[in-house]
Coordinates of C-alpha atoms and ligand atoms in Angstrom, one line a residue:
M245 CA 52.1 133.8 -18.1
A246 CA 55.3 134.5 -16.2
D247 CA 57.0 137.8 -17.1
T248 CA 60.5 136.7 -18.4
S249 CA 61.9 140.2 -18.5
R250 CA 62.6 140.4 -14.8
G251 CA 66.3 139.8 -15.0
T252 CA 68.3 137.7 -12.5
Y253 CA 68.2 137.0 -8.8
W254 CA 70.7 136.0 -6.2
I255 CA 69.9 134.5 -2.7
T256 CA 72.4 134.1 0.0
T257 CA 71.1 132.1 3.0
F258 CA 72.4 132.3 6.5
G259 CA 71.2 130.1 9.5
C260 CA 69.3 126.9 9.9
Q261 CA 67.4 124.4 7.7
M262 CA 64.3 126.4 8.3
N263 CA 65.9 129.4 6.6
K264 CA 67.2 127.1 3.8
A265 CA 63.7 125.8 3.2
D266 CA 62.3 129.4 3.1
S267 CA 64.9 130.5 0.6
E268 CA 64.0 127.6 -1.7
R269 CA 60.4 128.6 -1.6
M270 CA 61.3 132.3 -2.2
A271 CA 63.5 131.2 -5.2
G272 CA 60.5 129.3 -6.5
I273 CA 58.4 132.5 -6.2
L274 CA 61.0 134.7 -7.9
E275 CA 61.2 132.1 -10.8
S276 CA 57.4 132.0 -11.1
M277 CA 57.6 135.9 -11.4
G278 CA 60.0 135.7 -14.2
Y279 CA 63.4 136.0 -12.5
R280 CA 66.2 133.8 -13.6
P281 CA 69.0 132.5 -11.4
G282 CA 72.0 134.8 -11.6
E283 CA 75.6 133.8 -12.1
A284 CA 77.1 136.2 -9.6
E285 CA 75.9 138.2 -6.7
D286 CA 77.5 141.3 -7.8
Q287 CA 75.7 141.2 -11.2
A288 CA 72.2 140.1 -10.1
D289 CA 69.2 142.4 -10.6
L290 CA 67.7 141.3 -7.3
V291 CA 69.7 140.3 -4.3
L292 CA 68.0 138.7 -1.3
Y293 CA 69.7 138.0 2.0
N294 CA 67.8 135.5 4.1
T295 CA 69.3 136.2 7.5
C296 CA 70.0 134.5 10.9
T297 CA 70.3 136.1 14.3
I298 CA 70.8 133.1 16.5
R299 CA 74.2 134.5 17.6
D300 CA 75.8 137.9 17.2
N301 CA 78.3 136.8 14.6
A302 CA 75.6 135.4 12.4
E303 CA 73.9 138.8 12.6
Q304 CA 77.0 140.8 11.9
K305 CA 77.8 138.9 8.8
V306 CA 74.8 140.2 7.0
Y307 CA 75.8 143.8 7.6
S308 CA 79.1 143.4 5.9
Y309 CA 77.3 141.8 3.0
L310 CA 74.7 144.6 2.9
G311 CA 77.3 147.3 2.9
R312 CA 78.7 146.1 -0.5
Q313 CA 75.3 145.9 -2.1
A314 CA 74.2 149.2 -0.8
R315 CA 77.2 150.8 -2.6
R316 CA 76.2 149.0 -5.8
K317 CA 72.8 150.2 -5.5
Q318 CA 74.0 153.9 -5.3
E319 CA 75.5 153.3 -8.8
N320 CA 72.6 151.1 -10.1
P321 CA 69.2 152.3 -8.6
A322 CA 67.5 149.5 -10.6
L323 CA 69.0 146.9 -8.2
T324 CA 66.4 145.4 -5.9
L325 CA 67.7 144.8 -2.4
V326 CA 65.7 142.4 0.0
V327 CA 66.6 141.3 3.5
A328 CA 64.4 138.4 4.7
G329 CA 64.5 136.1 7.7
C330 CA 65.3 136.5 11.3
V331 CA 67.4 139.7 11.4
A332 CA 64.8 141.4 9.3
Q333 CA 62.2 140.4 11.8
Q334 CA 64.3 141.4 14.8
E335 CA 65.5 144.8 13.4
G336 CA 62.5 145.7 11.3
A337 CA 62.3 149.6 10.7
A338 CA 65.8 150.0 12.3
L339 CA 67.3 148.1 9.4
L340 CA 65.6 150.4 6.9
R341 CA 67.0 153.3 8.7
R342 CA 70.4 151.8 9.0
V343 CA 70.5 150.8 5.2
P344 CA 68.1 153.2 3.4
E345 CA 69.0 151.5 0.0
L346 CA 66.9 148.5 1.1
D347 CA 63.7 147.9 -0.9
L348 CA 62.1 145.2 1.3
V349 CA 62.6 144.1 4.8
M350 CA 60.5 140.9 5.5
G351 CA 60.2 138.6 8.4
P352 CA 60.1 134.7 8.0
Q353 CA 56.4 134.5 8.3
H354 CA 56.1 136.5 5.1
A355 CA 58.3 134.3 2.9
N356 CA 55.3 132.9 1.0
R357 CA 54.2 136.6 0.2
L358 CA 57.3 137.6 -1.6
D359 CA 55.6 138.3 -4.9
T360 CA 52.9 140.5 -3.3
L361 CA 55.6 142.4 -1.4
L362 CA 57.7 142.9 -4.5
G363 CA 54.6 144.1 -6.2
Q364 CA 54.5 146.9 -3.6
V365 CA 58.2 147.6 -4.3
D366 CA 57.4 147.9 -8.0
N367 CA 54.8 150.7 -7.0
G368 CA 57.7 152.6 -5.7
Q369 CA 57.4 151.8 -2.0
Q370 CA 60.0 150.9 0.5
V371 CA 58.3 147.9 2.1
L372 CA 58.4 146.5 5.7
A373 CA 56.6 143.3 6.5
T374 CA 57.2 142.1 10.0
E375 CA 53.8 141.9 11.5
D376 CA 52.5 138.6 12.8
H377 CA 51.1 136.7 10.0
H378 CA 49.2 133.5 9.6
I379 CA 51.5 131.5 7.2
L380 CA 49.4 130.7 4.1
E381 CA 50.1 127.5 2.3
D382 CA 52.3 128.2 -0.6
I383 CA 51.1 127.2 -4.0
T384 CA 54.4 128.0 -5.8
T385 CA 56.8 125.1 -6.3
A386 CA 60.0 125.7 -4.3
R387 CA 63.3 125.8 -6.3
R388 CA 65.2 123.2 -4.4
E389 CA 69.0 122.9 -4.4
S390 CA 68.9 119.1 -4.4
A391 CA 66.9 117.0 -6.7
L392 CA 66.9 114.1 -4.2
C393 CA 66.6 115.4 -0.7
A394 CA 64.0 117.9 0.3
W395 CA 63.0 119.8 3.4
V396 CA 59.4 119.9 4.2
N397 CA 58.1 122.3 7.0
V398 CA 55.7 120.8 9.3
I399 CA 55.6 123.4 12.1
Y400 CA 56.6 127.0 12.0
G401 CA 57.6 129.1 15.0
C402 CA 58.3 128.1 18.6
N403 CA 56.3 128.5 21.8
E404 CA 59.1 127.7 24.1
R405 CA 60.9 130.5 26.0
C406 CA 64.5 129.2 26.4
T407 CA 66.1 132.1 28.1
Y408 CA 69.0 132.4 25.6
C409 CA 67.1 132.0 22.5
V410 CA 65.9 134.6 20.0
V411 CA 63.8 132.2 17.8
P412 CA 60.4 132.7 19.5
S413 CA 60.7 136.4 19.1
V414 CA 61.6 136.3 15.4
R415 CA 59.6 133.2 14.3
G416 CA 56.5 133.7 16.2
L417 CA 54.0 131.2 17.6
E418 CA 53.7 127.7 16.5
Q419 CA 51.7 127.0 13.4
S420 CA 51.3 123.4 12.3
R421 CA 50.6 122.5 8.8
L422 CA 47.8 120.0 8.2
P423 CA 48.8 116.4 7.7
E424 CA 47.0 116.3 4.4
A425 CA 49.0 119.3 3.1
I426 CA 52.3 117.8 4.2
R427 CA 51.4 114.4 2.5
L428 CA 50.4 116.2 -0.7
E429 CA 53.7 118.1 -0.8
M430 CA 55.6 114.8 -0.3
E431 CA 53.6 113.1 -3.0
G432 CA 54.5 115.9 -5.3
L433 CA 58.2 115.6 -4.4
A434 CA 58.1 111.9 -5.0
A435 CA 56.6 112.5 -8.5
Q436 CA 59.6 114.8 -9.2
G437 CA 62.0 112.0 -8.2
Y438 CA 62.9 113.1 -4.6
K439 CA 63.9 110.1 -2.4
E440 CA 64.6 111.7 1.0
I441 CA 62.4 114.0 3.1
T442 CA 63.4 115.9 6.2
L443 CA 60.4 117.1 8.1
L444 CA 61.3 120.4 9.9
G445 CA 60.3 122.3 13.0
Q446 CA 62.2 124.2 15.6
N447 CA 60.5 122.1 18.1
I448 CA 59.1 119.3 16.0
D449 CA 57.7 117.4 19.0
A450 CA 55.2 120.3 19.3
Y451 CA 53.7 119.4 15.9
G452 CA 50.0 119.3 16.0
R453 CA 49.5 120.9 19.3
D454 CA 47.6 123.7 17.6
L455 CA 45.6 121.4 15.5
P456 CA 42.2 120.0 16.6
G457 CA 41.7 116.3 17.3
I458 CA 41.5 113.9 20.2
T459 CA 41.2 110.1 19.7
P460 CA 38.2 108.2 21.3
A461 CA 40.8 107.0 24.0
G462 CA 41.4 110.6 24.9
R463 CA 44.9 110.9 23.4
R464 CA 45.8 114.0 21.3
Q465 CA 45.8 113.2 17.6
N466 CA 48.0 114.8 15.0
T467 CA 51.2 114.2 17.0
L468 CA 54.5 113.9 15.2
T469 CA 54.2 110.1 15.6
D470 CA 50.8 110.2 13.9
L471 CA 52.2 112.3 11.2
L472 CA 55.0 109.8 10.5
H473 CA 52.4 107.1 10.2
H474 CA 50.3 109.3 7.9
V475 CA 53.1 110.1 5.4
H476 CA 55.1 106.9 5.6
D477 CA 53.7 105.1 2.6
V478 CA 54.3 107.9 0.1
K479 CA 55.5 105.9 -2.9
G480 CA 59.0 106.8 -4.1
I481 CA 60.1 108.4 -0.9
E482 CA 62.7 106.0 0.5
R483 CA 63.9 107.9 3.6
I484 CA 62.2 110.1 6.1
R485 CA 64.1 112.2 8.6
F486 CA 62.9 114.9 11.1
A487 CA 64.4 117.6 13.3
T488 CA 64.7 119.2 15.8
S489 CA 63.6 117.0 18.8
H490 CA 63.0 118.7 22.2
P491 CA 63.8 116.5 25.2
R492 CA 60.9 118.1 27.1
Y493 CA 58.3 116.6 24.8
F494 CA 60.1 113.6 23.2
T495 CA 58.1 110.4 23.7
E496 CA 58.8 106.7 23.7
R497 CA 55.9 106.3 21.4
L498 CA 57.9 108.4 18.8
I499 CA 61.0 106.1 19.1
K500 CA 58.7 103.0 18.7
A501 CA 57.3 104.4 15.5
C502 CA 60.8 105.1 14.2
A503 CA 61.9 101.6 15.0
E504 CA 58.7 100.2 13.3
L505 CA 58.5 102.4 10.2
P506 CA 61.2 101.3 7.8
K507 CA 61.6 104.5 5.9
V508 CA 62.2 106.6 9.1
C509 CA 66.0 106.8 9.3
E510 CA 68.0 105.7 12.4
H511 CA 69.1 109.2 13.4
F512 CA 67.9 111.4 16.3
H513 CA 68.9 115.1 16.7
V514 CA 68.0 115.9 20.3
P515 CA 69.8 119.0 21.7
F516 CA 70.7 118.9 25.5
Q517 CA 72.3 122.4 25.7
S518 CA 74.0 121.7 29.1
G519 CA 75.0 118.8 31.2
D520 CA 74.0 120.6 34.4
D521 CA 70.5 120.6 35.9
A522 CA 70.8 124.0 37.5
L523 CA 71.8 125.5 34.2
L524 CA 69.0 123.7 32.4
K525 CA 66.7 125.3 34.8
A526 CA 68.2 128.7 34.2
M527 CA 67.7 128.1 30.5
A528 CA 64.1 127.1 31.1
R529 CA 64.5 124.0 29.2
G530 CA 62.0 121.9 31.1
Y531 CA 63.9 118.7 31.6
T532 CA 66.8 117.2 33.7
I533 CA 69.8 115.3 32.7
A534 CA 68.3 112.2 34.2
R535 CA 65.4 112.6 31.7
Y536 CA 67.7 113.2 28.9
R537 CA 69.7 110.1 29.7
R538 CA 66.5 108.1 29.9
I539 CA 65.6 109.3 26.2
I540 CA 69.0 108.1 25.0
E541 CA 68.7 104.8 26.8
Q542 CA 65.3 104.3 25.2
I543 CA 66.6 105.1 21.8
R544 CA 69.5 102.7 22.3
E545 CA 67.3 99.9 23.7
L546 CA 65.0 100.1 20.6
M547 CA 67.4 101.2 17.9
P548 CA 70.9 100.3 19.0
H549 CA 72.5 101.3 15.7
A550 CA 70.8 104.8 15.7
A551 CA 73.1 107.9 15.4
I552 CA 72.5 110.5 18.1
S553 CA 73.4 114.1 17.5
A554 CA 72.7 117.2 19.7
D555 CA 73.5 120.9 20.3
A556 CA 75.2 122.3 23.3
I557 CA 76.1 125.8 24.5
V558 CA 79.1 126.7 26.6
G559 CA 79.5 129.8 28.7
F560 CA 75.8 130.4 29.5
P561 CA 75.5 133.1 32.3
G562 CA 76.6 131.8 35.6
E563 CA 78.3 128.6 34.1
S564 CA 81.0 127.6 36.6
D565 CA 83.9 125.4 35.7
A566 CA 82.3 122.4 37.6
Q567 CA 79.1 123.0 35.6
F568 CA 80.9 123.0 32.3
R569 CA 82.7 119.8 33.4
R570 CA 79.2 118.2 33.7
T571 CA 78.7 119.0 30.0
L572 CA 82.0 117.3 29.2
A573 CA 81.1 114.3 31.3
L574 CA 77.8 113.9 29.5
V575 CA 79.5 114.0 26.2
E576 CA 82.0 111.5 27.4
E577 CA 79.3 109.3 28.7
I578 CA 76.8 109.4 25.7
G579 CA 79.3 109.6 22.9
F580 CA 77.4 111.7 20.3
D581 CA 77.9 111.0 16.6
L582 CA 77.8 114.7 16.1
L583 CA 77.5 117.7 18.5
N584 CA 77.0 121.2 17.3
T585 CA 78.6 123.4 19.9
A586 CA 78.4 127.2 20.4
A587 CA 79.6 129.8 22.8
Y588 CA 76.7 131.6 24.5
S589 CA 75.9 134.9 22.7
P590 CA 73.6 137.4 24.3
R591 CA 70.6 138.1 22.1
P592 CA 68.2 141.1 22.0
N593 CA 64.8 140.4 23.7
T594 CA 66.0 137.4 25.7
P595 CA 66.1 137.3 29.5
A596 CA 69.6 135.8 29.9
A597 CA 71.2 138.7 27.9
N598 CA 70.5 141.0 30.8
W599 CA 71.7 138.8 33.6
P600 CA 74.8 140.2 35.5
N601 CA 76.6 136.9 35.7
Q602 CA 77.9 136.7 32.1
V603 CA 80.9 134.5 31.5
E604 CA 84.0 136.2 30.2
D605 CA 84.7 135.7 26.4
H606 CA 88.2 134.1 26.9
I607 CA 86.6 131.4 29.2
K608 CA 83.9 130.8 26.6
V609 CA 86.6 130.3 24.0
E610 CA 88.7 127.9 26.1
R611 CA 85.6 125.9 27.0
L612 CA 84.5 125.7 23.4
Q613 CA 87.9 124.4 22.3
E614 CA 88.0 121.8 25.1
L615 CA 84.6 120.6 24.2
N616 CA 85.2 120.5 20.5
A617 CA 88.3 118.3 21.0
L618 CA 86.3 115.9 23.1
V619 CA 83.5 115.9 20.4
E620 CA 85.8 114.9 17.7
R621 CA 87.4 112.2 19.8
K622 CA 84.0 110.7 20.6
A623 CA 82.7 111.0 17.1
K624 CA 85.8 109.0 16.0
Q625 CA 85.1 106.3 18.5
R626 CA 81.4 106.3 17.3
S627 CA 82.5 105.9 13.7
Q628 CA 84.5 102.6 14.6
R629 CA 81.1 100.8 14.9
Y630 CA 80.7 101.0 11.1
M631 CA 83.9 99.1 10.3
G632 CA 83.0 96.0 8.3
L633 CA 79.3 96.8 8.2
T634 CA 77.3 97.2 5.0
E635 CA 75.4 100.5 5.1
E636 CA 72.7 101.8 2.7
V637 CA 74.0 105.0 1.0
L638 CA 71.9 107.4 -0.9
V639 CA 74.2 108.8 -3.6
E640 CA 74.0 112.6 -3.7
G641 CA 77.0 113.5 -5.8
I642 CA 80.6 113.1 -6.8
N643 CA 83.4 113.4 -4.3
P644 CA 84.7 116.9 -5.1
K645 CA 88.2 115.8 -3.9
D646 CA 88.2 112.5 -5.9
P647 CA 85.9 112.4 -9.0
S648 CA 86.4 108.6 -9.2
Q649 CA 84.3 108.3 -6.0
L650 CA 80.6 109.0 -5.3
M651 CA 79.4 110.5 -2.0
G652 CA 76.2 110.1 -0.1
R653 CA 74.9 109.5 3.5
T654 CA 74.0 106.5 5.4
R655 CA 70.7 106.2 6.9
T656 CA 72.4 107.3 10.1
N657 CA 73.4 110.5 8.3
R658 CA 77.2 109.8 8.1
L659 CA 78.9 111.2 4.9
T660 CA 80.2 108.2 2.9
F661 CA 82.6 107.9 -0.1
F662 CA 82.9 104.8 -2.4
G663 CA 84.1 103.9 -5.9
A664 CA 81.7 105.2 -8.6
A665 CA 81.8 102.3 -11.0
G666 CA 78.3 101.1 -12.0
H667 CA 76.4 103.6 -9.8
G668 CA 75.0 107.0 -10.1
I669 CA 73.4 110.0 -8.4
G670 CA 70.1 108.9 -6.8
D671 CA 70.9 105.2 -6.4
L672 CA 70.6 103.6 -3.0
V673 CA 73.8 101.5 -2.8
P674 CA 74.9 99.0 -0.2
V675 CA 78.4 100.0 0.8
R676 CA 80.8 98.0 3.0
I677 CA 82.7 100.3 5.2
D678 CA 86.4 99.8 5.4
R679 CA 87.7 103.1 6.5
V680 CA 86.4 105.4 9.2
R681 CA 87.0 109.0 10.2
A682 CA 85.4 111.2 12.9
F683 CA 82.8 112.6 10.6
S684 CA 82.9 110.5 7.4
L685 CA 83.3 106.9 6.2
S686 CA 84.7 105.2 3.0
G687 CA 83.9 101.8 1.6
C688 CA 83.1 99.6 -1.4
A689 CA 79.8 99.0 -3.2
Q690 CA 78.3 95.5 -2.5
A691 CA 75.9 93.4 -4.5
Q692 CA 74.1 92.3 -1.3
P693 CA 71.5 94.7 0.1
A694 CA 72.4 96.5 3.3
L695 CA 70.7 95.4 6.5
V696 CA 68.3 97.9 7.9
R697 CA 69.3 98.0 11.6
Ligands
LIG219 N1 65.0 124.4 18.6 C1 66.2 123.9 18.8 C2 67.4 124.7 18.5 C3 67.3 126.0 17.7 S1 68.6 127.1 17.6 C4 66.3 123.4 20.2 O1 65.4 123.7 21.0 O2 67.2 122.7 20.6 C5 70.0 126.0 17.3 C6 71.0 126.0 18.4 O3 71.7 127.2 18.5 C7 70.5 125.7 19.7 O4 70.3 124.3 20.0 C8 71.5 126.2 20.6 O5 72.5 125.3 20.9 C9 72.2 127.3 19.8 N2 71.8 128.7 20.3 C10 70.6 129.2 20.4 N3 70.7 130.4 20.9 C11 72.0 130.7 21.2 C12 72.7 131.7 21.9 N4 72.1 132.8 22.3 N5 74.1 131.6 22.0 C13 74.7 130.5 21.6 N6 74.0 129.5 21.0 C14 72.7 129.5 20.9
LIG220 FE1 64.9 128.4 20.9 FE2 64.2 126.8 22.8 FE3 62.5 127.2 20.9 FE4 64.6 125.7 20.5 S1 62.9 125.3 21.8 S2 63.9 127.3 19.1 S3 66.1 126.7 21.8 S4 63.2 128.8 22.3
LIG221 FE1 68.9 131.6 12.6 FE2 66.3 132.2 12.4 FE3 67.2 129.6 12.1 S1 67.7 132.9 14.0 S2 68.9 129.5 13.4 S3 67.7 131.3 10.8 S4 65.2 130.4 13.0

């Protein structure tokens, strides 16, 4: 029986979907231990920060949050303070020295062990859990924010060595989950009413590399494509997404599977990082722009309506103005539906951080602004193609700015608003689009089903 006298918990999550998925699993563990969700951070009996260190500003944020909780702990020693995630992994014992009020510092590979680690805290220890760890399947049910859309990890870690990126050093080596375990989790989610699943991995195309299996024809089994086929018919799940794709390993076979499998949504997130081949080489990305272009062409040949989003970095060491202009040119040419942009931030334990040819901050800022303006202009253009089309929208909630409207996302992942009459959360509604903005759409519900394009 769960102990119900544990008090309340509060989790603040920084960073990517991986961290959000970990937080949901940790919340599930806390609730199975008898903690209840708290109303306010400053009153909770246990505060957990699940941290991100992808850029310096993400890391610094957690220190300001921690300062406040450390002061609270000085007045109330019963408060349990936990730092999880990527800053915990990166800083380890240094974090305990910097904030001695901390009870537990735990890396991302230890998320599923939160109960054991808190048991050690109960014994009066200050606990550090950052050693490499084989991620055990979690038997606790995650406490998910949404009752409709769920993240499902398929591969943890990353074996790439992009020269700017801290992820391999904080998330460890790739560990794929077994297809059966993934399917089982999806069946459980379907039984609880979930309709949309996003399969997650930092480099999801690496899925299965560490699992055994070769087909009689000599092809590797257990690829992402095989996984999509394996989980596709889970009853009740209407939509399947996946992220993040890596251009180095992305296959035409995968695009074909997406085109053939009706539940797989028409959206690809394929970061390119830079539009310049020499910079891609310096980043150790393992592909050229010609290869990236070919991927986009293949997607557009087989799935012309698909949305394409990506990530890009400006101000990587050595980036000249001409090289930056090649990134602009690629964005102009491809016209992304969404592009996440960032100024390069030197990270600990990454090669590029020590290179002498760092770009000055003010240039990074100028380039970022120029790129962002282009991204918005192109996204607006891309939105135009929805005018007059009827798109399937999965209703996720009420428009916070207009309660007479519902909001949800198209299969291509565009946020969409429409009149609420006759529909509710969880419905799949055909919506005829009559207004478009750069990153969202509006329309009217239709009786005719939407075409899957
Ligand atoms: N695995 C994904 C990306 C993970 S990190 C991939 O390979 O594309 C998410 C994004 O953060 C990256 O795509 C990159 O654009 C950005 N990023 C990573 N490290 C960065 C750094 N040091 N400075 C600025 N942006 C960075
Ligand atoms: Fe980082 Fe590269 Fe791995 Fe992506 S593929 S997580 S950018 S090292
Ligand atoms: Fe951040 Fe860790 Fe994700 S560094 S982006 S939370 S893998």
